[in-house]
CSV table of C-alpha atoms and ligand atoms in Angstrom, one decimal:
chain,number,residue,atom,x,y,z
A,1161,MET,CA,2.3,-16.9,-48.5
A,1162,GLU,CA,4.5,-19.3,-46.5
A,1163,GLN,CA,7.4,-18.2,-44.3
A,1164,LEU,CA,10.7,-20.0,-45.1
A,1165,GLY,CA,14.2,-19.9,-43.5
A,1166,MET,CA,15.9,-17.0,-41.9
A,1167,LEU,CA,17.9,-14.8,-44.4
A,1168,TYR,CA,19.5,-12.4,-41.9
A,1169,GLU,CA,19.6,-11.5,-38.3
A,1170,GLY,CA,20.3,-8.0,-37.1
A,1171,LYS,CA,20.5,-6.4,-33.7
A,1172,ALA,CA,16.7,-5.7,-33.4
A,1173,LYS,CA,15.1,-7.7,-36.2
A,1174,GLN,CA,15.2,-11.0,-38.1
A,1175,VAL,CA,14.4,-11.3,-41.9
A,1176,PHE,CA,12.8,-14.4,-43.3
A,1177,LEU,CA,12.4,-15.6,-46.9
A,1178,THR,CA,9.0,-16.6,-48.1
A,1179,ASP,CA,7.7,-18.7,-51.0
A,1180,ASP,CA,7.4,-15.5,-53.0
A,1181,PRO,CA,10.8,-14.4,-54.1
A,1182,GLU,CA,9.8,-10.7,-54.1
A,1183,LYS,CA,8.6,-10.8,-50.4
A,1184,ILE,CA,10.2,-11.2,-47.0
A,1185,VAL,CA,8.9,-11.3,-43.5
A,1186,ILE,CA,10.5,-8.9,-40.9
A,1187,HIS,CA,10.3,-10.0,-37.3
A,1188,TYR,CA,10.8,-7.4,-34.6
A,1189,LYS,CA,12.7,-8.6,-31.5
A,1190,ASP,CA,12.9,-7.1,-28.0
A,1191,THR,CA,16.6,-6.6,-28.0
A,1192,ALA,CA,18.2,-3.2,-27.8
A,1193,THR,CA,21.8,-2.2,-28.5
A,1194,ALA,CA,23.7,1.0,-28.4
A,1195,PHE,CA,27.1,2.3,-29.2
A,1196,ASN,CA,27.7,-0.4,-31.9
A,1197,ASN,CA,26.7,-3.3,-29.8
A,1198,ILE,CA,28.7,-2.4,-26.6
A,1199,LYS,CA,25.5,-1.8,-24.6
A,1200,LYS,CA,22.8,-4.5,-24.8
A,1201,ALA,CA,19.5,-5.2,-23.1
A,1202,THR,CA,16.1,-6.7,-23.6
A,1203,ILE,CA,13.2,-4.2,-23.4
A,1204,GLU,CA,10.1,-6.2,-22.9
A,1205,ASN,CA,7.6,-5.7,-25.7
A,1206,LYS,CA,9.8,-3.3,-27.7
A,1207,GLY,CA,9.4,-5.5,-30.8
A,1208,VAL,CA,5.7,-5.3,-30.6
A,1209,LEU,CA,5.7,-1.6,-30.1
A,1210,ASN,CA,8.2,-0.9,-32.9
A,1211,ASN,CA,6.4,-3.2,-35.3
A,1212,ALA,CA,3.1,-1.3,-34.6
A,1213,ILE,CA,4.8,2.2,-34.7
A,1214,SER,CA,6.8,1.5,-37.9
A,1215,SER,CA,3.8,0.0,-39.6
A,1216,ILE,CA,1.7,3.1,-39.0
A,1217,ILE,CA,4.6,5.4,-40.1
A,1218,PHE,CA,5.3,3.4,-43.3
A,1219,ARG,CA,1.5,3.5,-44.2
A,1220,GLU,CA,1.5,7.3,-43.6
A,1221,LEU,CA,4.6,7.7,-45.8
A,1222,GLY,CA,3.0,5.5,-48.5
A,1223,LYS,CA,-0.2,7.7,-48.4
A,1224,ALA,CA,2.1,10.7,-48.9
A,1225,GLY,CA,3.5,9.1,-52.1
A,1226,VAL,CA,6.9,7.9,-50.7
A,1227,PRO,CA,7.8,4.5,-52.2
A,1228,THR,CA,8.6,2.0,-49.4
A,1229,HIS,CA,9.2,-1.7,-48.9
A,1230,TYR,CA,6.2,-2.0,-46.6
A,1231,ILE,CA,3.4,-4.3,-47.8
A,1232,GLY,CA,1.5,-5.2,-44.6
A,1233,THR,CA,1.5,-6.2,-41.0
A,1234,LEU,CA,1.0,-9.9,-40.3
A,1235,ASN,CA,0.7,-9.9,-36.5
A,1236,ASP,CA,2.2,-8.4,-33.3
A,1237,ARG,CA,5.8,-8.8,-34.4
A,1238,ASP,CA,5.9,-9.5,-38.1
A,1239,GLN,CA,5.6,-7.4,-41.3
A,1240,VAL,CA,5.6,-8.6,-44.9
A,1241,CYS,CA,7.8,-6.3,-47.0
A,1242,ARG,CA,9.2,-6.2,-50.6
A,1243,ARG,CA,12.5,-7.9,-50.8
A,1244,VAL,CA,15.2,-5.3,-51.5
A,1245,SER,CA,19.0,-5.2,-51.4
A,1246,ILE,CA,19.8,-2.7,-48.7
A,1247,ILE,CA,22.1,0.1,-49.8
A,1248,PRO,CA,24.7,0.2,-47.0
A,1249,LEU,CA,24.2,3.8,-46.1
A,1250,GLU,CA,22.7,5.3,-43.0
A,1251,VAL,CA,21.0,8.5,-44.0
A,1252,ILE,CA,20.6,10.8,-41.0
A,1253,VAL,CA,18.5,13.9,-41.0
A,1254,ARG,CA,19.1,16.5,-38.3
A,1255,ASN,CA,16.4,19.2,-37.7
A,1256,ILE,CA,17.9,20.1,-34.3
A,1257,VAL,CA,21.5,19.5,-33.2
A,1258,ALA,CA,21.9,16.5,-30.9
A,1259,GLY,CA,23.8,13.3,-30.3
A,1260,SER,CA,27.0,12.7,-32.3
A,1261,MET,CA,26.8,16.0,-34.2
A,1262,ALA,CA,26.6,18.0,-30.9
A,1263,GLN,CA,29.6,16.0,-29.6
A,1264,ARG,CA,31.7,16.1,-32.8
A,1265,LEU,CA,31.3,19.8,-33.4
A,1266,GLY,CA,31.0,21.1,-29.8
A,1267,ILE,CA,27.5,22.5,-30.3
A,1268,GLU,CA,25.0,22.4,-27.4
A,1269,GLU,CA,22.4,19.7,-27.8
A,1270,GLY,CA,19.1,21.3,-28.7
A,1271,THR,CA,20.6,24.1,-30.8
A,1272,GLN,CA,18.4,25.0,-33.8
A,1273,PRO,CA,20.6,25.1,-36.9
A,1274,SER,CA,19.8,27.5,-39.8
A,1275,ASN,CA,19.3,24.7,-42.2
A,1276,THR,CA,18.4,21.0,-42.2
A,1277,ILE,CA,21.5,18.8,-42.1
A,1278,ILE,CA,21.8,15.4,-43.9
A,1279,ASP,CA,24.6,13.1,-43.0
A,1280,ILE,CA,25.5,9.9,-44.7
A,1281,CYS,CA,27.3,7.1,-42.9
A,1282,TYR,CA,28.8,3.9,-44.4
A,1283,LYS,CA,26.9,1.0,-42.8
A,1284,LYS,CA,29.7,-1.2,-41.7
A,1285,ASP,CA,29.7,-2.4,-38.0
A,1286,GLU,CA,33.5,-3.3,-38.1
A,1287,LEU,CA,34.3,0.3,-38.9
A,1288,GLY,CA,31.6,1.8,-36.5
A,1289,ASP,CA,29.5,3.2,-39.4
A,1290,PRO,CA,31.8,6.1,-40.3
A,1291,LEU,CA,30.5,9.5,-41.5
A,1292,ILE,CA,31.3,9.8,-45.2
A,1293,ASN,CA,30.4,12.1,-48.1
A,1294,ASP,CA,28.9,11.7,-51.5
A,1295,HIS,CA,32.2,11.1,-53.2
A,1296,HIS,CA,33.2,8.4,-50.8
A,1297,ALA,CA,29.8,6.7,-51.3
A,1298,VAL,CA,30.3,6.7,-55.1
A,1299,ALA,CA,34.0,5.6,-54.8
A,1300,LEU,CA,33.0,2.8,-52.5
A,1301,GLY,CA,30.6,1.6,-55.2
A,1302,LEU,CA,27.6,1.9,-52.9
A,1303,VAL,CA,25.5,4.2,-55.1
A,1304,THR,CA,25.8,6.4,-58.2
A,1305,TYR,CA,25.6,10.2,-58.1
A,1306,GLY,CA,22.1,9.9,-59.8
A,1307,GLU,CA,20.9,7.5,-57.0
A,1308,LEU,CA,22.2,9.9,-54.4
A,1309,ASP,CA,20.2,12.7,-55.9
A,1310,GLU,CA,17.1,10.4,-55.7
A,1311,ILE,CA,17.9,9.5,-52.1
A,1312,TYR,CA,18.3,13.1,-51.0
A,1313,ARG,CA,15.1,14.1,-52.8
A,1314,MET,CA,13.2,11.2,-51.1
A,1315,THR,CA,14.8,12.0,-47.7
A,1316,THR,CA,13.7,15.6,-47.8
A,1317,ARG,CA,10.2,14.6,-48.6
A,1318,ILE,CA,10.2,12.0,-45.8
A,1319,ASN,CA,11.5,14.6,-43.4
A,1320,GLU,CA,8.6,17.0,-44.3
A,1321,VAL,CA,6.0,14.2,-43.9
A,1322,LEU,CA,7.4,13.0,-40.6
A,1323,LYS,CA,8.0,16.4,-39.1
A,1324,SER,CA,4.4,17.5,-39.6
A,1325,MET,CA,3.1,14.1,-38.5
A,1326,PHE,CA,5.0,14.3,-35.2
A,1327,ALA,CA,4.1,18.0,-34.8
A,1328,ARG,CA,0.4,16.9,-34.7
A,1329,MET,CA,1.5,14.6,-31.8
A,1330,ASN,CA,3.1,17.5,-30.0
A,1331,ILE,CA,6.5,16.0,-30.7
A,1332,ARG,CA,9.6,17.6,-32.1
A,1333,LEU,CA,11.4,15.4,-34.7
A,1334,VAL,CA,15.0,16.2,-33.6
A,1335,ASP,CA,16.8,13.7,-35.9
A,1336,PHE,CA,16.4,10.3,-37.5
A,1337,LYS,CA,18.1,7.6,-39.4
A,1338,ILE,CA,16.7,5.9,-42.5
A,1339,GLU,CA,17.9,3.2,-45.0
A,1340,PHE,CA,17.0,2.6,-48.6
A,1341,GLY,CA,16.9,-0.5,-50.7
A,1342,ARG,CA,16.9,-1.4,-54.4
A,1343,THR,CA,14.1,-3.7,-55.6
A,1344,SER,CA,14.8,-6.4,-58.3
A,1345,ASP,CA,13.9,-3.8,-61.0
A,1346,GLY,CA,16.3,-1.2,-59.6
A,1347,GLU,CA,13.7,1.1,-57.9
A,1348,ILE,CA,14.9,2.8,-54.8
A,1349,VAL,CA,12.5,2.5,-51.9
A,1350,LEU,CA,12.5,3.4,-48.2
A,1351,ALA,CA,13.4,0.2,-46.2
A,1352,ASP,CA,14.3,-0.9,-42.7
A,1353,GLU,CA,12.2,0.8,-39.9
A,1354,VAL,CA,11.2,4.2,-38.5
A,1355,SER,CA,10.6,4.0,-34.8
A,1356,PRO,CA,11.9,5.4,-31.5
A,1357,ASP,CA,14.9,3.2,-32.0
A,1358,THR,CA,15.9,5.3,-35.1
A,1359,CYS,CA,14.6,8.8,-34.2
A,1360,ARG,CA,15.1,11.4,-31.5
A,1361,LEU,CA,11.6,12.5,-30.4
A,1362,TRP,CA,11.2,15.3,-27.8
A,1363,ASP,CA,7.8,16.3,-26.3
A,1364,MET,CA,7.2,19.9,-27.5
A,1365,THR,CA,5.9,21.1,-24.2
A,1366,THR,CA,8.2,19.4,-21.7
A,1367,ASN,CA,11.2,18.5,-23.9
A,1368,GLU,CA,10.9,15.0,-22.4
A,1369,LYS,CA,12.8,12.4,-24.5
A,1370,LEU,CA,10.5,9.7,-25.9
A,1371,ASP,CA,13.1,7.6,-27.8
A,1372,LYS,CA,16.0,5.2,-27.5
A,1373,ASP,CA,18.2,7.9,-25.8
A,1374,ARG,CA,16.3,6.8,-22.7
A,1375,PHE,CA,18.1,3.5,-23.0
A,1376,ARG,CA,21.4,4.9,-24.3
A,1377,ARG,CA,21.6,7.4,-21.4
A,1378,ASP,CA,20.0,5.3,-18.7
A,1379,LEU,CA,17.1,7.6,-18.2
A,1380,GLY,CA,14.6,4.8,-17.3
A,1381,ARG,CA,11.0,4.3,-18.5
A,1382,VAL,CA,12.1,3.2,-22.0
A,1383,ARG,CA,9.1,1.0,-22.7
A,1384,GLU,CA,6.7,3.7,-21.4
A,1385,ALA,CA,8.2,6.2,-23.8
A,1386,TYR,CA,7.6,3.9,-26.8
A,1387,GLU,CA,4.1,3.2,-25.6
A,1388,GLU,CA,3.5,7.0,-25.5
A,1389,ILE,CA,4.6,7.3,-29.1
A,1390,LEU,CA,2.3,4.5,-30.2
A,1391,SER,CA,-0.6,5.9,-28.3
A,1392,ARG,CA,-0.2,9.4,-29.8
A,1393,LEU,CA,0.3,8.0,-33.3
A,1394,LYS,CA,-2.9,6.0,-33.0
A,1395,LYS,CA,-4.8,9.2,-31.9
A,1396,ILE,CA,-3.8,11.1,-35.0
A,1397,THR,CA,-4.2,8.2,-37.5
A,1398,GLU,CA,-7.3,6.3,-36.3
K,2809,LIG,P1,23.7,10.2,-33.8
K,2809,LIG,O1,23.4,11.5,-33.1
K,2809,LIG,O2,24.2,9.1,-32.8
K,2809,LIG,O3,24.5,10.3,-35.0
K,2809,LIG,O4,22.2,9.6,-34.3
K,2809,LIG,C1,21.5,10.3,-35.1
K,2809,LIG,C2,20.1,9.7,-35.3
K,2809,LIG,O5,20.3,8.4,-35.9
K,2809,LIG,C3,19.4,9.4,-34.0
K,2809,LIG,O6,18.0,9.6,-34.2
K,2809,LIG,C4,19.6,7.9,-33.7
K,2809,LIG,C5,19.7,7.4,-35.1
K,2809,LIG,N1,20.7,6.2,-35.2
K,2809,LIG,C6,20.3,5.0,-35.5
K,2809,LIG,O7,19.1,4.8,-35.8
K,2809,LIG,N2,21.2,4.0,-35.6
K,2809,LIG,C7,22.5,4.1,-35.3
K,2809,LIG,O8,23.3,3.2,-35.4
K,2809,LIG,C8,22.9,5.5,-34.9
K,2809,LIG,C9,24.4,5.7,-34.6
K,2809,LIG,C10,22.0,6.5,-34.9
K,2810,LIG,N1,21.9,0.7,-33.2
K,2810,LIG,C1,23.2,1.0,-32.9
K,2810,LIG,C2,23.9,-0.1,-32.2
K,2810,LIG,O1,23.7,-1.0,-31.8
K,2810,LIG,C3,23.5,2.3,-32.3
K,2810,LIG,C4,22.4,3.2,-31.7
K,2810,LIG,O2,21.3,3.2,-32.1
K,2810,LIG,O3,22.8,4.0,-30.8
K,2810,LIG,O4,24.9,-0.2,-31.7
């Protein structure tokens, strides 16, 4: 397989075409952004850490029967994945109240809700990824109601697999964001990445934050937190 020109550049990754029309290469960069690109920095080695972390997590999800875009890891910073068209929805699962939900609804961060919450946001930077509902998503032409059913079913399963995987690492999966894509034959698969950039991960014993909130909130030791996640993931999967 040969890597060809760049198809797309995002805030943390680049996507390249290959000589196989069904495959792309995803390259993980060291850049970090927060608050829709207002805060920017380079976190040395973040791309290497997130590539390794997301690769392990996608393999675990694959083993658990979740269809994903992941095919394999090429090197420190690159993965080969199925080419999909990304559905412009950010699907957020909240097991514990934190971040924007805590702020918007005036609930103390760390509160345990009685049920799991799934938010959907319209992925559009110019609008700041607004929170929407199912009817908006269908009216915007992003998905059908049938596809949403499938996305919620997959999301619930992904949450179960990830929650128990992180629990084995003594980590509480507070919340996370995922994205889905459609393959050329219309199958919906988990795409993008799952990493400390896209999850809130709290140590179960100390409540220490081991995720991108360390960068968003200037808590320091960002890279060390990502290294800790990779090291615990390796311990439970090797
Ligand atoms: P929020 O509390 O800011 O809505 O974030 C919820 C979860 O989604 C949290 O784990 C961080 C993740 N997230 C992203 O991965 N990308 C984003 O652009 C945002 C806003 C949140
Ligand atoms: N990734 C988003 C941004 O750049 C937000 C976030 O993760 O906080 O702005």
